[in-house]
PDB file of C-alpha atoms and ligand atoms in Angstrom:
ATOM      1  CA  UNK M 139      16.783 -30.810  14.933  1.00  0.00           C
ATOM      2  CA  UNK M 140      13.679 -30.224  12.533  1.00  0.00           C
ATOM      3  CA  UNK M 141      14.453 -29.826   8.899  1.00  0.00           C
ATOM      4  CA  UNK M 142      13.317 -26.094   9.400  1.00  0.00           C
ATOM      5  CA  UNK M 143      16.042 -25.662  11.058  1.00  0.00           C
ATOM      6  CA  UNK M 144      18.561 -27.634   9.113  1.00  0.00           C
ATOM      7  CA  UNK M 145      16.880 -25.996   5.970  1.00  0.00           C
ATOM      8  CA  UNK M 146      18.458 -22.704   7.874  1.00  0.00           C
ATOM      9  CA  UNK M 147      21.764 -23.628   8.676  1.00  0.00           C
ATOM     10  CA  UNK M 148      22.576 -25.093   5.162  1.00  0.00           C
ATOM     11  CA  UNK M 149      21.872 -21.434   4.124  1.00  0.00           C
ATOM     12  CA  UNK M 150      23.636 -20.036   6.775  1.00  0.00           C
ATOM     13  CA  UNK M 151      26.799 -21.651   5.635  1.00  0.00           C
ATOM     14  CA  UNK M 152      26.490 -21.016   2.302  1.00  0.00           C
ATOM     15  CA  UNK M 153      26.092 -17.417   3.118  1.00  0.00           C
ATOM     16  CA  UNK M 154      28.492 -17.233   5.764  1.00  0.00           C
ATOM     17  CA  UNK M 155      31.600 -18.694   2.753  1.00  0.00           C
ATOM     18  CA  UNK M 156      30.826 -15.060   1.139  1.00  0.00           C
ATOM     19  CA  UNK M 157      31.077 -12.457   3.694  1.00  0.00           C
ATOM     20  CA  UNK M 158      32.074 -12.645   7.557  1.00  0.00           C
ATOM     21  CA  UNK M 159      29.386  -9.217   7.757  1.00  0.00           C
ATOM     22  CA  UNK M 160      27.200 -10.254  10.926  1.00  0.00           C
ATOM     23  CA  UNK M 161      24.327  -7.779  10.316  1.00  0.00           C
ATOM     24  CA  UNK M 162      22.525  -6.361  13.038  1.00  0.00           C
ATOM     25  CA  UNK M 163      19.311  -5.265  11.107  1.00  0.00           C
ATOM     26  CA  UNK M 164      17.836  -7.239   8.585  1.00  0.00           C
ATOM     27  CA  UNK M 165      15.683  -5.076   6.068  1.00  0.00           C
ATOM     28  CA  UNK M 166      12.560  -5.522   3.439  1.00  0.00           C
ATOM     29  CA  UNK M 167      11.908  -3.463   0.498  1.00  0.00           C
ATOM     30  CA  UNK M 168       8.498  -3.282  -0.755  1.00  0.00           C
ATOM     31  CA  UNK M 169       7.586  -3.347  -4.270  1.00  0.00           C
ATOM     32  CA  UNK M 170       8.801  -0.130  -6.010  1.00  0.00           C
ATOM     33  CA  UNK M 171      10.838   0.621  -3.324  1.00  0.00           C
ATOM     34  CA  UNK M 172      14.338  -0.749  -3.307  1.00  0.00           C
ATOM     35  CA  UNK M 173      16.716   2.218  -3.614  1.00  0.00           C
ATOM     36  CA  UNK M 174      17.805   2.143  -0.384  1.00  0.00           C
ATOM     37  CA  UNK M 175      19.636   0.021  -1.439  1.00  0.00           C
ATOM     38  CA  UNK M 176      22.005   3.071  -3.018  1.00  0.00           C
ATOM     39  CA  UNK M 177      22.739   4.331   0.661  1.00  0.00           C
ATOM     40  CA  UNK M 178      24.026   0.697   2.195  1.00  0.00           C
ATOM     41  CA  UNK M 179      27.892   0.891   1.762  1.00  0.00           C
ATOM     42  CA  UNK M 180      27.522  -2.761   0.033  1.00  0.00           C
ATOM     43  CA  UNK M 181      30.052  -5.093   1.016  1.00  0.00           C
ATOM     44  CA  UNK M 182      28.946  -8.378  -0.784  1.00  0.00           C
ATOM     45  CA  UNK M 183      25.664  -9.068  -2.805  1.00  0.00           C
ATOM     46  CA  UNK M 184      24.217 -12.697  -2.905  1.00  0.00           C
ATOM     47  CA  UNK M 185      21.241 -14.254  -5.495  1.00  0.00           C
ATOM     48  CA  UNK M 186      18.369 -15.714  -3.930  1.00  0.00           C
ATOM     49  CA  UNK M 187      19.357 -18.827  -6.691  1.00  0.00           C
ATOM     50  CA  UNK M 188      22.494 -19.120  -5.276  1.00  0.00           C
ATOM     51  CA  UNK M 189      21.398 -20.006  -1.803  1.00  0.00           C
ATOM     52  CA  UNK M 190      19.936 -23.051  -0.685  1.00  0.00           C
ATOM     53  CA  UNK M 191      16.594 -23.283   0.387  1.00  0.00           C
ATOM     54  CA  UNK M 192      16.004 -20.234  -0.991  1.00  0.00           C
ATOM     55  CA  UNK M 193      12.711 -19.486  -3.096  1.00  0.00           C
ATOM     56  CA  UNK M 194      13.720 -17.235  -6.691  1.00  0.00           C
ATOM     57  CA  UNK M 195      11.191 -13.613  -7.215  1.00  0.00           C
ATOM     58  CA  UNK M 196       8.924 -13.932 -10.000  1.00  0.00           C
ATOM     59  CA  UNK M 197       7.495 -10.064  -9.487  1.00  0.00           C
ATOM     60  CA  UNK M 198       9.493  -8.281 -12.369  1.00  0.00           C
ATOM     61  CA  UNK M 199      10.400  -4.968 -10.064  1.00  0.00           C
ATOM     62  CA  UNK M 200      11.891  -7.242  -7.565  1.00  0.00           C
ATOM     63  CA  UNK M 201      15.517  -8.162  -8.267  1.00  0.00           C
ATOM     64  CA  UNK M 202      15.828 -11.411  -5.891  1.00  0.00           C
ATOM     65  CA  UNK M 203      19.295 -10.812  -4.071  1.00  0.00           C
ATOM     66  CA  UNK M 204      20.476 -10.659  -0.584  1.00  0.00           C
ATOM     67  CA  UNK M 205      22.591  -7.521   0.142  1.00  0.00           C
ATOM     68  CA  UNK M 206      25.494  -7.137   2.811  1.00  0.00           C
ATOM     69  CA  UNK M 207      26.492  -4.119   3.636  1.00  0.00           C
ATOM     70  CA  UNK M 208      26.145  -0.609   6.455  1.00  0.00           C
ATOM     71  CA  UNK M 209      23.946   1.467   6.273  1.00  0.00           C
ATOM     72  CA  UNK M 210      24.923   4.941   8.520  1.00  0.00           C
ATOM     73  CA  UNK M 211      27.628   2.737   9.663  1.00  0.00           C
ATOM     74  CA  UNK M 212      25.436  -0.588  10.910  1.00  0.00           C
ATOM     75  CA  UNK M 213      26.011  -3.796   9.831  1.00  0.00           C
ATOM     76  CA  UNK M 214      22.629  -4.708   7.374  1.00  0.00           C
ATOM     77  CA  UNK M 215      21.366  -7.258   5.577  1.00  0.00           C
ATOM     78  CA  UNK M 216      19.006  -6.156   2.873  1.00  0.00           C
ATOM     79  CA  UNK M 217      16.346  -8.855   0.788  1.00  0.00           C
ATOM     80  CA  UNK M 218      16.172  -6.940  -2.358  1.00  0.00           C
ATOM     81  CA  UNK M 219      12.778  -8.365  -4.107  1.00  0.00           C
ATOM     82  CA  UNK M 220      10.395 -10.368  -1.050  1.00  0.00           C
ATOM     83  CA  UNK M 221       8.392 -13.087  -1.824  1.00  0.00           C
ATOM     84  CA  UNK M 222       4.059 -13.425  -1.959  1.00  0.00           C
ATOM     85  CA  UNK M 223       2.061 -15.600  -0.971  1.00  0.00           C
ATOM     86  CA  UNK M 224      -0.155 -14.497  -4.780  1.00  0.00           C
ATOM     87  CA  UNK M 225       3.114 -15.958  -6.373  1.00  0.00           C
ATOM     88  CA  UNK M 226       2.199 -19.229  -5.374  1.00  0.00           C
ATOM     89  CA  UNK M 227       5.043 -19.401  -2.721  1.00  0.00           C
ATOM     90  CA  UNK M 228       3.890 -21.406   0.345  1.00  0.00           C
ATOM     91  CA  UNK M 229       3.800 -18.873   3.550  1.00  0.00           C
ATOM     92  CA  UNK M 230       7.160 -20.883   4.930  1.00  0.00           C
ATOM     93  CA  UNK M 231       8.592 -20.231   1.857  1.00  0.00           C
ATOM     94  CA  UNK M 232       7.555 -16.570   2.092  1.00  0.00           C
ATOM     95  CA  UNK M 233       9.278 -16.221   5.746  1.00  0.00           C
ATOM     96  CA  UNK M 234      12.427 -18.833   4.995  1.00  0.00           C
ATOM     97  CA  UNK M 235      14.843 -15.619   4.419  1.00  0.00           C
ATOM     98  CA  UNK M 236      13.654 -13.890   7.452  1.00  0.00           C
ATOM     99  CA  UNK M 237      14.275 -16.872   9.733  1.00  0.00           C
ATOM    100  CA  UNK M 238      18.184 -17.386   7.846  1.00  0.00           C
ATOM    101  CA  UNK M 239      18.677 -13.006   8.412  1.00  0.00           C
ATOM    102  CA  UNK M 240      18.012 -13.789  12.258  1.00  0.00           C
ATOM    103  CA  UNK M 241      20.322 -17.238  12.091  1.00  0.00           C
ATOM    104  CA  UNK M 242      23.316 -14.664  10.705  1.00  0.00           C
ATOM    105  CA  UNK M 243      22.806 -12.479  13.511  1.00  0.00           C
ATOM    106  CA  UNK M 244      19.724  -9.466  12.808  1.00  0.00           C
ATOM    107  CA  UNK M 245      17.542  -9.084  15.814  1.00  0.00           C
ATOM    108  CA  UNK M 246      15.963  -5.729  14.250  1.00  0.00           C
ATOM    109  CA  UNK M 247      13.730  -6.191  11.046  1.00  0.00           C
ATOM    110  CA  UNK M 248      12.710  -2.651   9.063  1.00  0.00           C
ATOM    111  CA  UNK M 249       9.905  -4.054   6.381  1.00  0.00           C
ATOM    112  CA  UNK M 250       8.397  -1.775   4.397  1.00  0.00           C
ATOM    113  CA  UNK M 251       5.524  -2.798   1.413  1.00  0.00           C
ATOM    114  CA  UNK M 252       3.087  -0.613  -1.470  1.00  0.00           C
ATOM    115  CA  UNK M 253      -0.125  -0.377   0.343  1.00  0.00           C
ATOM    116  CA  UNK M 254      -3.919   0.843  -0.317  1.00  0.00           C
ATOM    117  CA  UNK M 255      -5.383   3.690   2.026  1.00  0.00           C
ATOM    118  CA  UNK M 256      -8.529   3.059   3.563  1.00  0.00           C
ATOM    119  CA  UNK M 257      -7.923   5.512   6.066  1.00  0.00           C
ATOM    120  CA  UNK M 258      -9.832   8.535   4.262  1.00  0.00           C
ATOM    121  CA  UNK M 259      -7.535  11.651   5.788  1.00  0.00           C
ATOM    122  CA  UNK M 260      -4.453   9.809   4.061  1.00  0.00           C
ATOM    123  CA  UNK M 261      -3.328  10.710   0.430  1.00  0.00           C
ATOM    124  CA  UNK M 262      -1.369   8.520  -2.128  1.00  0.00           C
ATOM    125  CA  UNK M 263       2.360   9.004  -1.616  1.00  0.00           C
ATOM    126  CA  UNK M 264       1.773   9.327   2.789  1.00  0.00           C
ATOM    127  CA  UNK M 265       3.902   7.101   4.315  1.00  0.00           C
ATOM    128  CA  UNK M 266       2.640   5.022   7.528  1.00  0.00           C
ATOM    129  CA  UNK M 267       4.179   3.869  10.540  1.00  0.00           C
ATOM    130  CA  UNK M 268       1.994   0.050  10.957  1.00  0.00           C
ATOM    131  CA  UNK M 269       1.238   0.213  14.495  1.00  0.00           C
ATOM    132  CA  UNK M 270      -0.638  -3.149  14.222  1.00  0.00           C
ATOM    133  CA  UNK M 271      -1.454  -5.643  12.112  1.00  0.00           C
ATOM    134  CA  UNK M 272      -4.755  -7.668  10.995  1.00  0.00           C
ATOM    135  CA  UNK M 273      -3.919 -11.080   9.107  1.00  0.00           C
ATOM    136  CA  UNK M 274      -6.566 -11.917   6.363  1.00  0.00           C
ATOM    137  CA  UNK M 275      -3.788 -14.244   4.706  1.00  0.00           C
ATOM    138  CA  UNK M 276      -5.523 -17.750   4.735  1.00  0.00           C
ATOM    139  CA  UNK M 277      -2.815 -19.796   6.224  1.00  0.00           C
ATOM    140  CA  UNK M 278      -0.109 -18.898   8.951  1.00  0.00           C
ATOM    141  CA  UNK M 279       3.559 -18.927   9.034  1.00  0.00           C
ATOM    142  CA  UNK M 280       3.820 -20.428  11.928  1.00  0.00           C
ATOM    143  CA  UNK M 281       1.064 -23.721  11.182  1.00  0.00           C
ATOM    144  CA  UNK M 282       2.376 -27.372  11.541  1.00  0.00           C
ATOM    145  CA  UNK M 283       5.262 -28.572  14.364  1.00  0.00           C
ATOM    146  CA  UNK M 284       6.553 -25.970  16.242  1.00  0.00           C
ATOM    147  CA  UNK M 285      10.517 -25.844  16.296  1.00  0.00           C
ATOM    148  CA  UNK M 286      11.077 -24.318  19.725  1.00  0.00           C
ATOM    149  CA  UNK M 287      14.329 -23.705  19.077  1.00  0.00           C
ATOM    150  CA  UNK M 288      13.287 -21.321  17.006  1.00  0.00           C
ATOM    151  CA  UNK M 289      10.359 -19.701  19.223  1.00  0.00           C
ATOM    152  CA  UNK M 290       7.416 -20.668  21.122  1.00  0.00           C
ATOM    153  CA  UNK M 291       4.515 -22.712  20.099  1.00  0.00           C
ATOM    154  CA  UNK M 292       2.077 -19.808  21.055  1.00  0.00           C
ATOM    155  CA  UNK M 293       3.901 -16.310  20.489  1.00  0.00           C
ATOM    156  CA  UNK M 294       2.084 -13.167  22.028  1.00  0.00           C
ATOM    157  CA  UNK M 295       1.395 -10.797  18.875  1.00  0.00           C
ATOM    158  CA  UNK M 296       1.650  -7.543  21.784  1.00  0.00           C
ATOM    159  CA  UNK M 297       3.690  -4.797  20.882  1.00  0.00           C
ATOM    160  CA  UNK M 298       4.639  -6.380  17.657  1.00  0.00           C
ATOM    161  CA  UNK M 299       5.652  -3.258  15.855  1.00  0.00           C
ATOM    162  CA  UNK M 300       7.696  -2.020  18.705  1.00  0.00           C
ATOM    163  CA  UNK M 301       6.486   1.030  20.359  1.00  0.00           C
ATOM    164  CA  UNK M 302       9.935   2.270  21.152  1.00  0.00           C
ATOM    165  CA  UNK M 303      10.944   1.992  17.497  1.00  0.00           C
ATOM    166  CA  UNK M 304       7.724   3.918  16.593  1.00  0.00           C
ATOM    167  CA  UNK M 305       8.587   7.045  18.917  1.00  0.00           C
ATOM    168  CA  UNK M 306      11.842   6.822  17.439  1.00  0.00           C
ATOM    169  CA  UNK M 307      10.793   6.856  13.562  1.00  0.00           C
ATOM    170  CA  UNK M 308       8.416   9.923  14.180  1.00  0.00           C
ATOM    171  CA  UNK M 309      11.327  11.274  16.083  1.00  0.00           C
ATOM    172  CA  UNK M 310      13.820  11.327  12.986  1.00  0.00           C
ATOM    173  CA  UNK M 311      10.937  11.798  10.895  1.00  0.00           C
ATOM    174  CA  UNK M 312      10.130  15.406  12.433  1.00  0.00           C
ATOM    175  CA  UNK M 313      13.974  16.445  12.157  1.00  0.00           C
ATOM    176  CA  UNK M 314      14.260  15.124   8.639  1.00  0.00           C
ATOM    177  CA  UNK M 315      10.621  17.026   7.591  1.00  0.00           C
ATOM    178  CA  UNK M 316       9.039  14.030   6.872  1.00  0.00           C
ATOM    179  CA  UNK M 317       5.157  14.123   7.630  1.00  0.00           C
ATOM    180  CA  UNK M 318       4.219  10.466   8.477  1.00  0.00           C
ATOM    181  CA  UNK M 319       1.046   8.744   9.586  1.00  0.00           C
ATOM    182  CA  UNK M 320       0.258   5.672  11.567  1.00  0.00           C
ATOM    183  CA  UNK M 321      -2.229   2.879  11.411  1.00  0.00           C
ATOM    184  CA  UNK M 322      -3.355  -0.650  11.209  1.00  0.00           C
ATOM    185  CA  UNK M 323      -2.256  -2.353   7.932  1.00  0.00           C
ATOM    186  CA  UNK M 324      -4.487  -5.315   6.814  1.00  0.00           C
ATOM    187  CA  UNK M 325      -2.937  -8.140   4.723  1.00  0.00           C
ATOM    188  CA  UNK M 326      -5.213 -10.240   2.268  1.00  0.00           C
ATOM    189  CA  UNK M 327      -3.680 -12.840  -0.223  1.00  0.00           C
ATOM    190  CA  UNK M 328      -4.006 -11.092  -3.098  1.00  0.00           C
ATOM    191  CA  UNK M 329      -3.412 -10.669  -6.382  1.00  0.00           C
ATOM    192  CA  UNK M 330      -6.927  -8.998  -6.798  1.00  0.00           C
ATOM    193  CA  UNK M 331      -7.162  -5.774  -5.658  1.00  0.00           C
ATOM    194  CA  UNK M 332     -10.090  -5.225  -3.820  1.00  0.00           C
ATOM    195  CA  UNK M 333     -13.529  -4.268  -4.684  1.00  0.00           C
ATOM    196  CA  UNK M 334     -15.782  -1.613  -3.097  1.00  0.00           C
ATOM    197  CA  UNK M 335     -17.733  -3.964  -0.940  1.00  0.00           C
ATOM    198  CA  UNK M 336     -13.939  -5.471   0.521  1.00  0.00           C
ATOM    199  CA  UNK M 337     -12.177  -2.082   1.054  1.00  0.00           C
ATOM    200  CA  UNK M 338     -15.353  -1.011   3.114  1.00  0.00           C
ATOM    201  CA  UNK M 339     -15.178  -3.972   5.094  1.00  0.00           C
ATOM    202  CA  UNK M 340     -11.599  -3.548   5.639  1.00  0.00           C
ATOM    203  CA  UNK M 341     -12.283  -0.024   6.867  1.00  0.00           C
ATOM    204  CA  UNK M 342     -14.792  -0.762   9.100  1.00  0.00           C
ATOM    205  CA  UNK M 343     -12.799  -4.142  10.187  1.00  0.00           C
ATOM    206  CA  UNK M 344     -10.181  -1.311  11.810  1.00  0.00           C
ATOM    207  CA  UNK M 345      -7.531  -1.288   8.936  1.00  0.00           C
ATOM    208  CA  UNK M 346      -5.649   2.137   8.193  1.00  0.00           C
ATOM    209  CA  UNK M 347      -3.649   0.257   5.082  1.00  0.00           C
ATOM    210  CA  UNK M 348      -4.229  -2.761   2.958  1.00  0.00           C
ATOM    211  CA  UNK M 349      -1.561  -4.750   1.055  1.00  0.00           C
ATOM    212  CA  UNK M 350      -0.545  -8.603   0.173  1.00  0.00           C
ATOM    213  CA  UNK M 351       2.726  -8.734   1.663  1.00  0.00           C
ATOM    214  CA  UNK M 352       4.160  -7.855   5.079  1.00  0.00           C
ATOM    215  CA  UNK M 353       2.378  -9.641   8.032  1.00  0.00           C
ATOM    216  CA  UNK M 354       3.902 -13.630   7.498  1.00  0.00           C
ATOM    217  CA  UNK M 355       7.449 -12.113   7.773  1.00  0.00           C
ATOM    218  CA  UNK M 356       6.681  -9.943  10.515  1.00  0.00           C
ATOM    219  CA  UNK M 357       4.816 -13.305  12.597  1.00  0.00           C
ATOM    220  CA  UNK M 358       7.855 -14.871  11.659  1.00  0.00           C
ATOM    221  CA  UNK M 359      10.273 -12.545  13.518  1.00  0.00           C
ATOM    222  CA  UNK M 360       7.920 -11.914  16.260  1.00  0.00           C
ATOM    223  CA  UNK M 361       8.249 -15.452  17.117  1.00  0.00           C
ATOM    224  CA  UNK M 362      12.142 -15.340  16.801  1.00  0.00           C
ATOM    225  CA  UNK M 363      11.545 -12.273  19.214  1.00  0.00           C
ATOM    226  CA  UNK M 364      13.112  -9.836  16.553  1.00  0.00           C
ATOM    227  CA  UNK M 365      12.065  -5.999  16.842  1.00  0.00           C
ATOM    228  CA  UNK M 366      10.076  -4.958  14.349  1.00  0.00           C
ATOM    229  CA  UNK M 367       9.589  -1.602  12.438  1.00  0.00           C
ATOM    230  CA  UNK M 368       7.116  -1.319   9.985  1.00  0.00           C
ATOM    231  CA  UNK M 369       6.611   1.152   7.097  1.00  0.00           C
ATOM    232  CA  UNK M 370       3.944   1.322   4.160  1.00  0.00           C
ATOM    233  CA  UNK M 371       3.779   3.546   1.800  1.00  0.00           C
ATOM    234  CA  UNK M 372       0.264   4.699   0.384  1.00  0.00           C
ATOM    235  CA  UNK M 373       0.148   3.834  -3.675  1.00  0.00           C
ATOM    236  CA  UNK M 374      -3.546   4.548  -4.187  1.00  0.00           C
ATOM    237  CA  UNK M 375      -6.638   5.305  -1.775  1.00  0.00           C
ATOM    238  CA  UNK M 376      -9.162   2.824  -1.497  1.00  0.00           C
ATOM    239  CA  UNK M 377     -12.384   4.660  -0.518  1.00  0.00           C
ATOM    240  CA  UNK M 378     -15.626   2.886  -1.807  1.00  0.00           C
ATOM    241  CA  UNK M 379     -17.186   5.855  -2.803  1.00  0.00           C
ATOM    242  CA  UNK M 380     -14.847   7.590  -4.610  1.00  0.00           C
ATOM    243  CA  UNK M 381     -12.432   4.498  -5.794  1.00  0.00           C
ATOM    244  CA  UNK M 382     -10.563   4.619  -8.590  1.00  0.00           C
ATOM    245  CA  UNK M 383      -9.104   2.058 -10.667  1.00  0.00           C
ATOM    246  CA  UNK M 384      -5.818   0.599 -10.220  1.00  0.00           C
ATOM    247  CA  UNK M 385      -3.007  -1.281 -11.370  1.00  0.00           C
ATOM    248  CA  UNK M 386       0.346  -2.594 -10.409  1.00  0.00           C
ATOM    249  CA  UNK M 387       1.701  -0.024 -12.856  1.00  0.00           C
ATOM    250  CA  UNK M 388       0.255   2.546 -10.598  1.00  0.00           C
ATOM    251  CA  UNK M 389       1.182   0.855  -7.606  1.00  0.00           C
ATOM    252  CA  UNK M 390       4.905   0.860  -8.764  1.00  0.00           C
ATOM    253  CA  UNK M 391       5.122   4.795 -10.193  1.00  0.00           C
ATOM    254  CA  UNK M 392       2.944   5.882  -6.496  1.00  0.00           C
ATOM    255  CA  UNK M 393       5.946   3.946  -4.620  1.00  0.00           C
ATOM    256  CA  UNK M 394       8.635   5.374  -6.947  1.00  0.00           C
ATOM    257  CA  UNK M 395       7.280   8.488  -6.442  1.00  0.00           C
ATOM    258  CA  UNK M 396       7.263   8.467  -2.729  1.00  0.00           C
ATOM    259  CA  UNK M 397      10.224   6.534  -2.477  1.00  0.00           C
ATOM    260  CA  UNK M 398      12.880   9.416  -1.496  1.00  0.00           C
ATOM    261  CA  UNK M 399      10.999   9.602   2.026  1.00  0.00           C
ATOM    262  CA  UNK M 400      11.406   6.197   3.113  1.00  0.00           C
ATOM    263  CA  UNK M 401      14.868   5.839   2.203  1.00  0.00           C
ATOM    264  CA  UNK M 402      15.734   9.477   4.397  1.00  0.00           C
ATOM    265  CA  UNK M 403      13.362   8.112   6.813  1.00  0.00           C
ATOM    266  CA  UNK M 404      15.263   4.634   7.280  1.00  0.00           C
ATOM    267  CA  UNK M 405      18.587   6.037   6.464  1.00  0.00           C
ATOM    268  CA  UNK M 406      17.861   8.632   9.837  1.00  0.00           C
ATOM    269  CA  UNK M 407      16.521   5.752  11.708  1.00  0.00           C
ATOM    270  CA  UNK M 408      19.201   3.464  11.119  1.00  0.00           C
ATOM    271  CA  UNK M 409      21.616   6.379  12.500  1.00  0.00           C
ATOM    272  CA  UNK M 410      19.458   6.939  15.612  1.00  0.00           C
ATOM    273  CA  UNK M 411      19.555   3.214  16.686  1.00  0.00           C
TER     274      UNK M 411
HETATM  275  N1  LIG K 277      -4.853  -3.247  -2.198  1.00  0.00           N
HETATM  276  C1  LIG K 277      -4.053  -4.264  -1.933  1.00  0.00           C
HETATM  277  N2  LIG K 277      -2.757  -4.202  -2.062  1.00  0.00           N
HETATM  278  C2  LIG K 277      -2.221  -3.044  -2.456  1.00  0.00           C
HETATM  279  C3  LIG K 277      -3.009  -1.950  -2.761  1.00  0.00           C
HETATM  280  C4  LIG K 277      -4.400  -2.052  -2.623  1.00  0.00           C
HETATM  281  O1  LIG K 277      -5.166  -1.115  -2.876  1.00  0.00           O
HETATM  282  N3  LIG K 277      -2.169  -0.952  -3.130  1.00  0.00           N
HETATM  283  C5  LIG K 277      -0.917  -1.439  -3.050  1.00  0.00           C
HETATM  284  N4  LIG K 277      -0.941  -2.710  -2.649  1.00  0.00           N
END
């Protein structure tokens, strides 16, 4: 057994002494986005400090707890606060909670993250369906031995956001009203935003969305084979021409704002499994 995976069970046990809950869909709020929290029916809350293994948030909007719970009547488990790579976390640090979610039972993850438009027919507060991904994060998830009882030393990266999830989400989405767009988000390391020159780039590169979070999770459970949805909601619009400045304060009031849809959207989704 690798220490990876011991590293995981220790958790799992630890976990496992507080609630019997064997969650079905693991789930990832984004910065300024964790009130979905408010619609699981929560059966037991864990801190990240409590569990072994476990790296603690630093980010001040994230609250660093593991949530048990259902949500319309499906067994979750919800990371309230993720971890970055900009915190200084190493990327298997990053994707540690998304390999123990999968260990108590979640083959589904729903991630959702803040992101930048680049696309220029989206407006702050749109919220995108990620139909791909494009990983700018220097180092990978999955780098160093391979534990292949985890997943295979070479995953495919096809169909990673699951195409049958996505009809489904713009499914619920047009009976709940909720206008939605799709796209490539881009992941870069962060904590810079970008300049002019870099959100051009990303543009022309083929990236709809950029953020810092998102993509090492999402490798992570693609090579556990989990089904992935993911979700980003636009905080600002980075168009070179016409950029304006931001801030994380921005970041966090856009995703506030815009918050209400995601949490219907996800709420509906969850339901429609
Ligand atoms: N760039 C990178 N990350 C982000 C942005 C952005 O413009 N907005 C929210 N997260």
């Amino acid at each position: 057994m690798t220490e990876l995976s011991r590293e995981i069970n220790d958790a799992t046990k630890i976990i496992r002494k507080t609630t019997n809950i064997v969650p079905q869909i693991a789930i990832i709020l984004g910065t300024g986005l964790g009130k979905l929290v408010q619609n699981i029916d929560i059966n037991t809350t864990i801190s990240y400090k409590d569990i072994p293994h476990f790296p603690v948030s630093t980010v001040e909007s994230h609250e660093g707890r593991l949530i048990f719970g259902y949500l319309s009547g499906k067994p979750v488990v919800c990371m309230q606060g993720r971890f970055h790579y900009y915190e200084g976390y190493g990327m298997k640090e990053v994707t540690f909670p998304v390999r123990v979610m999968k260990n108590l039972g979640a083959d589904i993850l729903l991630v959702s993250n803040a992101a930048g438009g680049l696309n220029p027919l989206f407006e702050r507060g749109d919220v995108m369906l990620i139909t791909d991904h494009i990983n700018l994060l220097p180092e990978n998830p999955l780098r160093g031995e391979n534990d292949e009882s985890l997943g295979p030393r070479f995953p495919d990266m096809l169909g990673v956001y699951d195409r049958d999830f996505i009809k489904l989400a713009e499914k619920v989405a047009l009976q709940e009203k909720i206008s939605i767009r799709k796209g490539v988000y881009v992941s870069l390391q962060g904590p810079c935003f970008e300049t002019p020159a870099e959100y051009r780039m990303l543009r022309i590169i083929g990236a709809d969305a950029v953020g810092m979070s998102t993509v090492p999770e999402v490798i992570v459970a693609r090579h556990m084979k989990m089904k992935v949805l993911g979700i980003s909601i636009i905080t600002d619009m980075g168009l070179p021409d016409i950029l304006e400045p931001v801030s994380h304060e921005i970041v966090i009031k856009a995703a506030e704002e815009a918050e209400p849809k995601l949490t219907k959207l996800v709420t509906a989704f969850v339901k429609a499994l």
